[in-house]
Tab-separated table of C-alpha atoms in Angstrom:
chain	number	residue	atom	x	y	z
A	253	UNK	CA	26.373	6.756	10.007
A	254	UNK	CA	25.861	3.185	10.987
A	255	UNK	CA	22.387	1.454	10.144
A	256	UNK	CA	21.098	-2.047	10.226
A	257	UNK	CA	18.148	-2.089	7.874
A	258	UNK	CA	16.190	-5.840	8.175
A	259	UNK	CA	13.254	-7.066	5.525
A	260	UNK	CA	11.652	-8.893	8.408
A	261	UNK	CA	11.525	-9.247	12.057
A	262	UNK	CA	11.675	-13.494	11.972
A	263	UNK	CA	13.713	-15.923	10.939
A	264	UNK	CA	13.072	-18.969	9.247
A	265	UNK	CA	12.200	-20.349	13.338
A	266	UNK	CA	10.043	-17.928	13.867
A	267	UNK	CA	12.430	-16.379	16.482
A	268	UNK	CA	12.239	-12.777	17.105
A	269	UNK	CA	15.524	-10.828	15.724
A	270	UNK	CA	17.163	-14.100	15.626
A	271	UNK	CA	19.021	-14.050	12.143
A	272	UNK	CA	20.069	-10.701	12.747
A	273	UNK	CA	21.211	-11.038	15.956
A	274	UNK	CA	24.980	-11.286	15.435
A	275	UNK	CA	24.942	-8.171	13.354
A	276	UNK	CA	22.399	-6.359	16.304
A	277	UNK	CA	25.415	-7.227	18.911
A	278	UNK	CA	28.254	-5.921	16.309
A	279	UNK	CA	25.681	-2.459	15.709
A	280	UNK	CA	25.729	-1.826	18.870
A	281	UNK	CA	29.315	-2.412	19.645
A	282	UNK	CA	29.613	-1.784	23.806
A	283	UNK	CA	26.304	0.771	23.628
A	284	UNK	CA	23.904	-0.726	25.984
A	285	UNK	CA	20.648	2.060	26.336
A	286	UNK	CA	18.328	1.649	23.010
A	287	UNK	CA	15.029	3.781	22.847
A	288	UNK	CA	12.620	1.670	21.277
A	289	UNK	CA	9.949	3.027	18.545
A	290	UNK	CA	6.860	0.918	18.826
A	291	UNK	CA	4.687	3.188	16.468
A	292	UNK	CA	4.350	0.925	13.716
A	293	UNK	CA	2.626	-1.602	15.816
A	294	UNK	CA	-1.563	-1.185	15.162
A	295	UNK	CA	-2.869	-4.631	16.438
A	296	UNK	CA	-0.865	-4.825	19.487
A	297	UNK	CA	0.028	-2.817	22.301
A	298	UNK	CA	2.775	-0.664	22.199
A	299	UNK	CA	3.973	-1.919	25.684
A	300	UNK	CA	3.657	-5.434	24.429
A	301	UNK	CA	5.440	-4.428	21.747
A	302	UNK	CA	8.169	-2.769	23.560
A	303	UNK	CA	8.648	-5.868	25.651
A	304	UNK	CA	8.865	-8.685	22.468
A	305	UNK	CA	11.694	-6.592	21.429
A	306	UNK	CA	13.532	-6.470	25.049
A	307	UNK	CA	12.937	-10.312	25.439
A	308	UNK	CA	14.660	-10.408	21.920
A	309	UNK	CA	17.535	-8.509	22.888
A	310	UNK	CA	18.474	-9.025	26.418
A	311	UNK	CA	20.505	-12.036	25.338
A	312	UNK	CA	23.086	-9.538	24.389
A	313	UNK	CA	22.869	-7.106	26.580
A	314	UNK	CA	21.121	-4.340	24.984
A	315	UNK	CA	18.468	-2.416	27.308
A	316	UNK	CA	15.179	-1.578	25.174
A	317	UNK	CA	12.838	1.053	26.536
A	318	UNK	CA	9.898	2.433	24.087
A	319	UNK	CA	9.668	6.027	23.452
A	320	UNK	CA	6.277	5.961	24.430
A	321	UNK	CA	7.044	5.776	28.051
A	322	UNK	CA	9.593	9.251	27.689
A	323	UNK	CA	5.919	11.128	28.674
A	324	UNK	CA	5.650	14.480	27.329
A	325	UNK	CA	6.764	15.188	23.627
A	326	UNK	CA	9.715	17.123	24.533
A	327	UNK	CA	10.587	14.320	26.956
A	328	UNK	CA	10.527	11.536	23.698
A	329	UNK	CA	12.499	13.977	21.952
A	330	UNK	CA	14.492	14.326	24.696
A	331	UNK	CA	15.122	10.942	24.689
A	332	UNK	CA	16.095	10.148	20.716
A	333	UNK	CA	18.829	12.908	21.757
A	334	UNK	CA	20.459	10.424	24.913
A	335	UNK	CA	20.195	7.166	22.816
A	336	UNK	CA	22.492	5.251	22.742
A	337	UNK	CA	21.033	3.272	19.808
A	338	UNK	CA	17.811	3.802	18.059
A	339	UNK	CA	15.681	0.991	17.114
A	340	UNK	CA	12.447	0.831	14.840
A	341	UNK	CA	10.016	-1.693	14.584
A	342	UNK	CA	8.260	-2.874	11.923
A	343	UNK	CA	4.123	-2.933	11.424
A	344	UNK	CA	2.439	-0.449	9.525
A	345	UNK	CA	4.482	1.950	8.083
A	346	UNK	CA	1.825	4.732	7.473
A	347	UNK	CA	1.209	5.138	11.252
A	348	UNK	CA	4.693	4.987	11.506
A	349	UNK	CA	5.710	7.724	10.135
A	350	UNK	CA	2.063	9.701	11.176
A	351	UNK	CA	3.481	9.330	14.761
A	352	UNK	CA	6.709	10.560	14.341
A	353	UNK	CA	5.370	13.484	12.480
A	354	UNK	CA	2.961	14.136	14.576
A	355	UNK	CA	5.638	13.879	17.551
A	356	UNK	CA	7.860	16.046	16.164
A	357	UNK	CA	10.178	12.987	16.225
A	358	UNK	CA	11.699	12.868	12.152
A	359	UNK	CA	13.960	15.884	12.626
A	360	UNK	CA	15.357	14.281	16.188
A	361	UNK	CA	16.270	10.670	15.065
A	362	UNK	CA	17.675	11.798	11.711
A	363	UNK	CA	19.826	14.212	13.376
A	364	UNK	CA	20.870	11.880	15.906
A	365	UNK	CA	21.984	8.970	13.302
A	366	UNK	CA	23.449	11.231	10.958
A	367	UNK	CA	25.538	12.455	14.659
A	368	UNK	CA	26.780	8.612	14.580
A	369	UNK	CA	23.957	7.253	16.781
A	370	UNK	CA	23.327	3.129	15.220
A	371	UNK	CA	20.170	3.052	13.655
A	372	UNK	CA	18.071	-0.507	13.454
A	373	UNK	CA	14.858	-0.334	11.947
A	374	UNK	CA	13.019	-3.491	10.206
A	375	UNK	CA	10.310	-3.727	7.649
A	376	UNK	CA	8.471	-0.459	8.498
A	377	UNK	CA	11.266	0.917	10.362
A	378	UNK	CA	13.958	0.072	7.277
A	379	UNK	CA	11.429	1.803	4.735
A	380	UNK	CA	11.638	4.786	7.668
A	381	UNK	CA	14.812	5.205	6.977
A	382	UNK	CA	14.585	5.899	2.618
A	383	UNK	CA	13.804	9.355	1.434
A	384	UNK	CA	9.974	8.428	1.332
A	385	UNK	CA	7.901	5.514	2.648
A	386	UNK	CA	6.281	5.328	-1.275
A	387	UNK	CA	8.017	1.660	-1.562
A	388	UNK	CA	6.632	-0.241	1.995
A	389	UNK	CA	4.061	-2.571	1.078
A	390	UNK	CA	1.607	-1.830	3.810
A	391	UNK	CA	-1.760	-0.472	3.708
A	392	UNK	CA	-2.087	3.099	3.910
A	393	UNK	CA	-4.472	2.790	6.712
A	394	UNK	CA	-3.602	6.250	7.990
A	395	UNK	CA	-2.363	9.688	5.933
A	396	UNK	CA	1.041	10.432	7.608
A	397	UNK	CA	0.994	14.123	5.888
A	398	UNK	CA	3.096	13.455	3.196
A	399	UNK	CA	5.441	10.757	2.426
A	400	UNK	CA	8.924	12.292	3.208
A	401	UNK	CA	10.787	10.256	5.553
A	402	UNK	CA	13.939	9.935	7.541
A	403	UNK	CA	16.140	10.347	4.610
A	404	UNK	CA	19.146	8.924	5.603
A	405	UNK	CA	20.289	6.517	2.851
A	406	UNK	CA	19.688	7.505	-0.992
A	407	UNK	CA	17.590	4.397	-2.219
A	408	UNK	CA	14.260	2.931	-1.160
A	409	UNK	CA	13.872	-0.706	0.129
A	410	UNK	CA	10.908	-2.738	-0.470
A	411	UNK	CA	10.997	-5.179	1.999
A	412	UNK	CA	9.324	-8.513	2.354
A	413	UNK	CA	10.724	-8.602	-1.172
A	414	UNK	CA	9.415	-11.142	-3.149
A	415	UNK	CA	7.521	-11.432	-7.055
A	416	UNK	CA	5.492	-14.596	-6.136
A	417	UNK	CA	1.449	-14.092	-6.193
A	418	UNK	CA	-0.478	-16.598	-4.438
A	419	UNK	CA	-1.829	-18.553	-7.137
A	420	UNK	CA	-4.446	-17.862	-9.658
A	421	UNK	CA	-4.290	-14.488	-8.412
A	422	UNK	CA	-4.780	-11.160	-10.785
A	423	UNK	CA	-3.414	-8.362	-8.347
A	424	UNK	CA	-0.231	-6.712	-9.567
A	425	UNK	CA	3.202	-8.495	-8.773
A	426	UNK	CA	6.162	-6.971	-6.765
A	427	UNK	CA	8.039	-6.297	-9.828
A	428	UNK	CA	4.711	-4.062	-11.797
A	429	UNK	CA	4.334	-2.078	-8.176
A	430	UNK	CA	7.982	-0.947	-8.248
A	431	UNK	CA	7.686	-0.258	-11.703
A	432	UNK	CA	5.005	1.927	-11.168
A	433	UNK	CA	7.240	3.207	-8.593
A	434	UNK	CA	10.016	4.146	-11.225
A	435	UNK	CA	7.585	5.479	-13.958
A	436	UNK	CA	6.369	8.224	-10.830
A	437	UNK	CA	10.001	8.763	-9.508
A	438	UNK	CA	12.655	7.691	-12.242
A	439	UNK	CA	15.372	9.066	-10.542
A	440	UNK	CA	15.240	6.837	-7.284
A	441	UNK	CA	16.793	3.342	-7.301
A	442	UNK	CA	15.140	1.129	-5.351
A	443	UNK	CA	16.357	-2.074	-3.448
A	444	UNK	CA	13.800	-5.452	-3.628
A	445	UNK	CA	15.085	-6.915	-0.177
A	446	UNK	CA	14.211	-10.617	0.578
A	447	UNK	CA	12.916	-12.007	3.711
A	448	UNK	CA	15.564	-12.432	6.156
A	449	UNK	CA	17.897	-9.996	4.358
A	450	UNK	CA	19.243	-6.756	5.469
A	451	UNK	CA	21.418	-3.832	4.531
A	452	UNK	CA	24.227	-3.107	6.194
A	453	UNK	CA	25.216	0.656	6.168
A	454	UNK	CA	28.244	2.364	7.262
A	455	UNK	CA	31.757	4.277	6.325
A	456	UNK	CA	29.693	5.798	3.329
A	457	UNK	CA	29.162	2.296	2.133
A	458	UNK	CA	25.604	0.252	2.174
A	459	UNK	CA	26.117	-3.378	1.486
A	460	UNK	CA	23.919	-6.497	1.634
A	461	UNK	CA	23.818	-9.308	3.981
A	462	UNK	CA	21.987	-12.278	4.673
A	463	UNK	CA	21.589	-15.482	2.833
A	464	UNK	CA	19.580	-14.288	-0.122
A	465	UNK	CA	20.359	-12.582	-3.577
A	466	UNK	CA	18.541	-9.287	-3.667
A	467	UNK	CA	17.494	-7.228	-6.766
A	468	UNK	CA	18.142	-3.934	-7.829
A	469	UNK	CA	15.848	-1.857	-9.818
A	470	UNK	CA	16.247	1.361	-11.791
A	471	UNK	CA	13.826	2.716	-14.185
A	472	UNK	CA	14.085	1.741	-17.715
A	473	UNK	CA	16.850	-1.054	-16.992
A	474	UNK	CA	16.080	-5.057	-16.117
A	475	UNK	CA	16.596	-5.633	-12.346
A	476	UNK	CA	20.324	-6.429	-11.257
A	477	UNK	CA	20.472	-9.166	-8.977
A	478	UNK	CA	22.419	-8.025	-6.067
A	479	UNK	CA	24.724	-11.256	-3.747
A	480	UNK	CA	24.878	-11.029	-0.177
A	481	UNK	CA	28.852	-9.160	0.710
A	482	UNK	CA	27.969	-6.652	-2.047
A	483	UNK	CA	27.536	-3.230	-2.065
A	484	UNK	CA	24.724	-1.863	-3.303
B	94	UNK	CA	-27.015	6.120	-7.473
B	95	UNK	CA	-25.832	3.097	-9.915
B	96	UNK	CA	-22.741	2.038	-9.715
B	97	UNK	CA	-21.284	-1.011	-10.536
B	98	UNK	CA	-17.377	-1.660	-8.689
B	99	UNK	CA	-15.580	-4.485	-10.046
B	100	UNK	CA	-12.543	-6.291	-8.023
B	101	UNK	CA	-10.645	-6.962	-10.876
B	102	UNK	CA	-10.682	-6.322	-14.808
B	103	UNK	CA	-10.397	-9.781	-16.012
B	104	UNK	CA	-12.005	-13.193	-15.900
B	105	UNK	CA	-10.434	-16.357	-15.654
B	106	UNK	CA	-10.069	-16.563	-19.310
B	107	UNK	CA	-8.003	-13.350	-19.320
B	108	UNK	CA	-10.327	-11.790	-21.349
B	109	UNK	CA	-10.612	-7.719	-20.633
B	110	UNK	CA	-14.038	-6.829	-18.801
B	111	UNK	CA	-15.405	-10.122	-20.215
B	112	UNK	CA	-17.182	-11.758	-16.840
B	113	UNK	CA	-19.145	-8.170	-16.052
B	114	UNK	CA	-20.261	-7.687	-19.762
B	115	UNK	CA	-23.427	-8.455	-19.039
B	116	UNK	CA	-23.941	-6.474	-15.757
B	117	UNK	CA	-21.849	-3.464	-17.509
B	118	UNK	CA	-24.946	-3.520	-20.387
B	119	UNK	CA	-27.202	-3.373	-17.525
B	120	UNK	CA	-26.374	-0.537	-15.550
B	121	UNK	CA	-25.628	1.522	-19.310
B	122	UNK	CA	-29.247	0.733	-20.598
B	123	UNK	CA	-29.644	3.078	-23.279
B	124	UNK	CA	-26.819	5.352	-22.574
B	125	UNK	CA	-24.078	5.034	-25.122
B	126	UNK	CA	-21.276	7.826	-24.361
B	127	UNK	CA	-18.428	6.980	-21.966
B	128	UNK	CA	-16.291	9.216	-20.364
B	129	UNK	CA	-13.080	6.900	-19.227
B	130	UNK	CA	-10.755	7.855	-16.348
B	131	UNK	CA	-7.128	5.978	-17.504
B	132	UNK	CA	-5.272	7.878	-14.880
B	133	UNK	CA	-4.764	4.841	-12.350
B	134	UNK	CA	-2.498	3.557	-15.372
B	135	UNK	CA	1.506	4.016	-14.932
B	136	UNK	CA	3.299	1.389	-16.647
B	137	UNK	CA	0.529	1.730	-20.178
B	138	UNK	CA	0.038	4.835	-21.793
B	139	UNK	CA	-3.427	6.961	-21.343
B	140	UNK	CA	-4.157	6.185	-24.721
B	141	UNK	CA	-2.915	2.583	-24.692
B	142	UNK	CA	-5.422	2.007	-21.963
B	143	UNK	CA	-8.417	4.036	-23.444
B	144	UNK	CA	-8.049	1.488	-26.260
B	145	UNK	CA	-7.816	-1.462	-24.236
B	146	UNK	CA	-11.495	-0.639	-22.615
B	147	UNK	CA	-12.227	0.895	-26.084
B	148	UNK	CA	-12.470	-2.546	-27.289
B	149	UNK	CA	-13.799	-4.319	-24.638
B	150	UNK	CA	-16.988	-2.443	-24.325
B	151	UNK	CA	-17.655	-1.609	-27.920
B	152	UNK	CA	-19.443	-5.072	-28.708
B	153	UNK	CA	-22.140	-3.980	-26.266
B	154	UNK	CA	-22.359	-0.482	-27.947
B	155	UNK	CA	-20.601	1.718	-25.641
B	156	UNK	CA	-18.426	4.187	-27.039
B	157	UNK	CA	-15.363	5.087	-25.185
B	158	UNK	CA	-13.779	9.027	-24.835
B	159	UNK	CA	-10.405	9.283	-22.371
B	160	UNK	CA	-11.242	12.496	-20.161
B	161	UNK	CA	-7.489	13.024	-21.189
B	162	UNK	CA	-8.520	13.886	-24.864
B	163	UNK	CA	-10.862	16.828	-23.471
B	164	UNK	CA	-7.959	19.125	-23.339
B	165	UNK	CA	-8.097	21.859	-20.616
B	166	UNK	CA	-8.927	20.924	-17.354
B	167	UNK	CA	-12.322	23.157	-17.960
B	168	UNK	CA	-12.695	21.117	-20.732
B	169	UNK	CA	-12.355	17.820	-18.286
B	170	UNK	CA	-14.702	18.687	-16.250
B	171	UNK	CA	-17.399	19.795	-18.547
B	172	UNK	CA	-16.406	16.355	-19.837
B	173	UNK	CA	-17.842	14.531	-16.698
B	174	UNK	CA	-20.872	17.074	-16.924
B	175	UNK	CA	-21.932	15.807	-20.245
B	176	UNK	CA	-21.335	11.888	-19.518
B	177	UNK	CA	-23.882	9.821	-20.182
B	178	UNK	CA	-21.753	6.823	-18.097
B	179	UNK	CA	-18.494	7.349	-15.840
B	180	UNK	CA	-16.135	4.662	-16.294
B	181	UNK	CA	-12.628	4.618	-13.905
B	182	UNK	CA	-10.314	2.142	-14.510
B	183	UNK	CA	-7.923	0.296	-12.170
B	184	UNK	CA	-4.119	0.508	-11.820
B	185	UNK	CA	-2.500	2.158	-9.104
B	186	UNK	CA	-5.003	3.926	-6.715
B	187	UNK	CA	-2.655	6.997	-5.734
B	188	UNK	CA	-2.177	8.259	-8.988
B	189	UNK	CA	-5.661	7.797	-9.799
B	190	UNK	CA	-6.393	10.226	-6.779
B	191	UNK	CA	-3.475	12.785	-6.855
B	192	UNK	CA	-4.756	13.093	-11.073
B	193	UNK	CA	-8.171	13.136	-10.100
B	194	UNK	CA	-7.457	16.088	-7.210
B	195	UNK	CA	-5.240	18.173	-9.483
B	196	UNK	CA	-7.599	18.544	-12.270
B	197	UNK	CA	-10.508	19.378	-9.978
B	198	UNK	CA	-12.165	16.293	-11.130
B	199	UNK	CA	-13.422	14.618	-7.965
B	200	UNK	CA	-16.590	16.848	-7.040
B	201	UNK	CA	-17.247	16.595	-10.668
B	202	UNK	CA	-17.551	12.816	-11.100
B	203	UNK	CA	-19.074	13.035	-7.408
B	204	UNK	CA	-21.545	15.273	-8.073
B	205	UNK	CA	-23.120	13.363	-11.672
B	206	UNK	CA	-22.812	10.341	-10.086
B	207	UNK	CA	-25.338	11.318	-7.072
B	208	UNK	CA	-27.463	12.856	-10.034
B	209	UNK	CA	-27.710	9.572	-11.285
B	210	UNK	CA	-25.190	9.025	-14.339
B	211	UNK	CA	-24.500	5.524	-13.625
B	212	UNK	CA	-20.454	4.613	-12.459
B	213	UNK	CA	-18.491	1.766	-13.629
B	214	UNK	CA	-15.197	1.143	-11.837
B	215	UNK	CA	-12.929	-1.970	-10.873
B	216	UNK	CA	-10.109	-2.086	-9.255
B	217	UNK	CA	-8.401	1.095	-8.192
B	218	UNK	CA	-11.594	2.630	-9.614
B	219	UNK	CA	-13.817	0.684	-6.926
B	220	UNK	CA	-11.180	2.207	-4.586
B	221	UNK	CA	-11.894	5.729	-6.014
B	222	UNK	CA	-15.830	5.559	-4.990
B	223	UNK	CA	-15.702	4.421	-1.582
B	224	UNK	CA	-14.887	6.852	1.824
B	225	UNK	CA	-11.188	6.704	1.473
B	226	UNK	CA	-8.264	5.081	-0.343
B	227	UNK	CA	-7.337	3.612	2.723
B	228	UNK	CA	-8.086	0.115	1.805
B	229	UNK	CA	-6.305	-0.171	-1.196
B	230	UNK	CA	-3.588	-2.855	-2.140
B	231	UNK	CA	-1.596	-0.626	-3.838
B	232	UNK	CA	2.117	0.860	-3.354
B	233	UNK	CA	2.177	5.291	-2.842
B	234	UNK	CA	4.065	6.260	-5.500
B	235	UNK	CA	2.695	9.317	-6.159
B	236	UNK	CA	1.742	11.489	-2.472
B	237	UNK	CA	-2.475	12.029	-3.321
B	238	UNK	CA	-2.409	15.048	-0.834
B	239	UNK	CA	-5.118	13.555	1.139
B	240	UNK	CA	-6.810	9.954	1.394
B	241	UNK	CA	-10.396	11.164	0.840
B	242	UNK	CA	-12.098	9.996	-2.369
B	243	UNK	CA	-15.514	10.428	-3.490
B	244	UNK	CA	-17.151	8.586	-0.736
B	245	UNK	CA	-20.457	7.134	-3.017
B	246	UNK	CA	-20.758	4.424	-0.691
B	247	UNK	CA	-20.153	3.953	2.808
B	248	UNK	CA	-18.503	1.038	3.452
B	249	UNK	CA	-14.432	0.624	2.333
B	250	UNK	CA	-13.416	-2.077	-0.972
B	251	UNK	CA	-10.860	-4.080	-0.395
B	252	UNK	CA	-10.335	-5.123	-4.332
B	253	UNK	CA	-8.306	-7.971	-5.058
B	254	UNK	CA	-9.518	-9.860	-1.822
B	255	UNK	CA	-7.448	-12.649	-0.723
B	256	UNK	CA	-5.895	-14.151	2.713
B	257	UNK	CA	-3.650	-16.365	0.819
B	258	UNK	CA	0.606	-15.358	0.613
B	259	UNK	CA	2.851	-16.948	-1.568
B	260	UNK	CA	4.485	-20.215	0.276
B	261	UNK	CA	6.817	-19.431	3.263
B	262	UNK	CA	6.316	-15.506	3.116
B	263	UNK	CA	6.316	-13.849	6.273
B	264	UNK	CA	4.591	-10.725	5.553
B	265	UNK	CA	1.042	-9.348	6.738
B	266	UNK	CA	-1.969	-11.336	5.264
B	267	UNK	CA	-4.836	-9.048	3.810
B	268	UNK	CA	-7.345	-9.953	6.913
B	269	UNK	CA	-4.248	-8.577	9.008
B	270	UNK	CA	-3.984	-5.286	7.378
B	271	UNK	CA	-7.371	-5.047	7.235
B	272	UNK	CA	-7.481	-5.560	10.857
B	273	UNK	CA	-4.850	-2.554	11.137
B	274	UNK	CA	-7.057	-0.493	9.268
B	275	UNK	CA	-10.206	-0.998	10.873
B	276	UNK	CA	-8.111	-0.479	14.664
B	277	UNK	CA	-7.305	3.343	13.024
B	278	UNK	CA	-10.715	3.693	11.427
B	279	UNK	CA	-13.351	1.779	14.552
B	280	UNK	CA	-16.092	2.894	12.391
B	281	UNK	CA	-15.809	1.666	8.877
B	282	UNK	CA	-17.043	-1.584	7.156
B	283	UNK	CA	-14.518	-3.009	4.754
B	284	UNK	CA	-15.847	-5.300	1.710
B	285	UNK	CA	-13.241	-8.197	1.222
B	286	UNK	CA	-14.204	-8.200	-2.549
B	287	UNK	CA	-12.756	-11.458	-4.042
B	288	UNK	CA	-11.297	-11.516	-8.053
B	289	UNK	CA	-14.369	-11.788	-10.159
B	290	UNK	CA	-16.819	-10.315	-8.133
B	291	UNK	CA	-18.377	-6.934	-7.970
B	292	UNK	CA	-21.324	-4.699	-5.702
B	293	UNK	CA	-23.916	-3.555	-7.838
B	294	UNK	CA	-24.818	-0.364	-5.911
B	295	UNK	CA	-28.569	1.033	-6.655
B	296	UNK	CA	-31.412	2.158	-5.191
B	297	UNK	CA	-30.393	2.260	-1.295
B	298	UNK	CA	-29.296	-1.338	-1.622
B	299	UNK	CA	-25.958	-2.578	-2.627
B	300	UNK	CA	-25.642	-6.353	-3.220
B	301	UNK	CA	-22.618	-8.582	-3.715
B	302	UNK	CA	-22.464	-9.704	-7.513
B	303	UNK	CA	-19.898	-11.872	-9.222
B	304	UNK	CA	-19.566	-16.198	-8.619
B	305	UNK	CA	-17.996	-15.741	-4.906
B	306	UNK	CA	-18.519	-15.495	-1.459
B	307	UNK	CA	-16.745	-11.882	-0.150
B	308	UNK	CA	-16.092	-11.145	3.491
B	309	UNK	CA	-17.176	-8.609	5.489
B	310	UNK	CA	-15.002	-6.962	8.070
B	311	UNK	CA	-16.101	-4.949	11.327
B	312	UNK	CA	-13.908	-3.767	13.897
B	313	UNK	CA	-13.710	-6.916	17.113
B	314	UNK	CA	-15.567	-9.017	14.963
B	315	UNK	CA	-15.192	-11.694	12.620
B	316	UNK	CA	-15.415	-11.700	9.432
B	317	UNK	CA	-18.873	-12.628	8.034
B	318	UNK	CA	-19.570	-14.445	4.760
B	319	UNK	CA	-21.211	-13.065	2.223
B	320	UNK	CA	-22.923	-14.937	-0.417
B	321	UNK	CA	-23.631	-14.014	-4.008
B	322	UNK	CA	-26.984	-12.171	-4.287
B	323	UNK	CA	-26.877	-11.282	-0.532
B	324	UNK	CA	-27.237	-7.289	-0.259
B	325	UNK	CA	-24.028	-6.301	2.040
């Protein structure tokens, strides 16, 4: 399997894609037809969606068309089969993952991935690909029918990582939700992934890039801070 | 109906319950004997937590069970029956549900609560009375088999209400997931309920409590200011 898992969509310019870029290019390696999975977008239009992310990625060469213009469901699934690469924008995750299921669309894109098809997801679409969506940050402004995911890597990412509260603030910090998180599922391990960060997996090996130090949190145990070129 | 649904458990001063003392001796009157719901607490034990509000409320004469200490979930819900004053406490919203729905509990609290045994809730425990726990702030680490909560009031809490991030994050602000939620739910009302605030809910009129403006949220409209005092 081969999957590019992003925190965030933006770099530190604002640019779409643009710190990931170079890894995007080496992901797709010569494949050129990516079906695009706009679900997680709420406030926009799918279609404008769809075409942020082909702006983002014609550069190098990779042809984006959404899912949502396959037609018919067997036609979308129909399409995850013939992808060359399968990408998965970020948004909401709970209408994320409500679509798919509702689509019918889980069973095809894991199957495909797990076939050798590249996988790039960000924020909603990284926490897609973890056994649940129970670490995304995003308001569950939808029930997505349980919270079973793609399961196609072994530990959950919290993107957007970060333990600052705006100040004076009382809500619970990044660190007390993902403990909560580990109290409810002690087994899982789960990956606090900073903005403009991602996880690089392949060759039964998930390691992390970008600039930042990530942390690593089991229950019972201190986080481990992770450095980028490590695996996880 | 009486409820009273808090944002947030402490005041500026850190002090547990401190800033609604007064309002939580109002809507108890004469009624002494508390049933407490601890089940939106992970990282604290049930007990720890029943102690905690235990404490807090017993200088204004209100004596504190844990449903938890009823023993059989029978038991529980002859609990609720029997309450003189309902009392759910904040933590993480999904466990508070999924506990809630296992044991039966919702119609329970539900029902005494329309019969007029007054509710006291903040946080996770304002989340519990409203529609659904769609507007929560919380992470799903526990799968609640359902969004729907005991719908006492009709409009949606946001608890915890702030736009601000921490500097130079790039993830959604609260008035854009709110947005998100109210383009999946066109015909809900969500209360931006600021820390230290509360709605006193009573006799067909709810009115914003607490020292700060809250915002109210429509679908394609802006947000509109609401003022201490000002029923919502």
């Amino acid at each position: 399997m081969k999957l590019l898992l992003l925190s965030n969509s933006r770099g530190p310019d604002g640019r779409y894609l643009a710190h990931a870029l170079d890894a995007i290019t080496a992901l797709a390696g010569s494949r050129r037809r990516a079906v695009f999975i706009p679900f997680a977008g709420v406030t926009m239009s799918w279609s404008d969606y769809t075409a942020t992310v082909r702006e983002a990625l014609e550069p190098v060469g990779i042809e984006v068309e959404s899912i949502d213009e396959a037609g018919s469901v067997q036609a979308q699934q129909a399409a995850i089969a013939g992808a060359e690469l399968v990408i998965v924008g970020g948004g909401n995750t709970f209408q994320l993952l409500a679509t798919c299921r509702e689509r019918g669309l889980l069973d095809a894109i894991a199957s495909v991935v797990r076939g050798g098809t590249p996988y790039l997801g960000w924020s909603a679409g990284a926490n897609l690909a973890c056994p649940t969506i129970s670490t995304t940050n995003d308001m569950p402004i939808v029930d997505p029918k349980g919270f079973g995911a793609l399961n196609l890597i072994d530990v959950q990412i919290n993107p957007h990582y970060t333990n600052a509260l705006p100040q004076g603030h009382r809500g619970e910090t990044r660190n007390q939700r993902i403990a909560e998180f580990l109290v409810a599922n002690s087994d899982k391990t789960v990956i606090g992934l900073p903005e403009g960060d991602w996880l690089e997996v392949g060759s039964g090996l998930t390691v992390l890039r970008g600039p930042f130090p990530a942390l690593r949190f089991s229950a019972g145990q201190e986080p481990v801070t992770l450095e980028p070129g490590m695996a996880i």
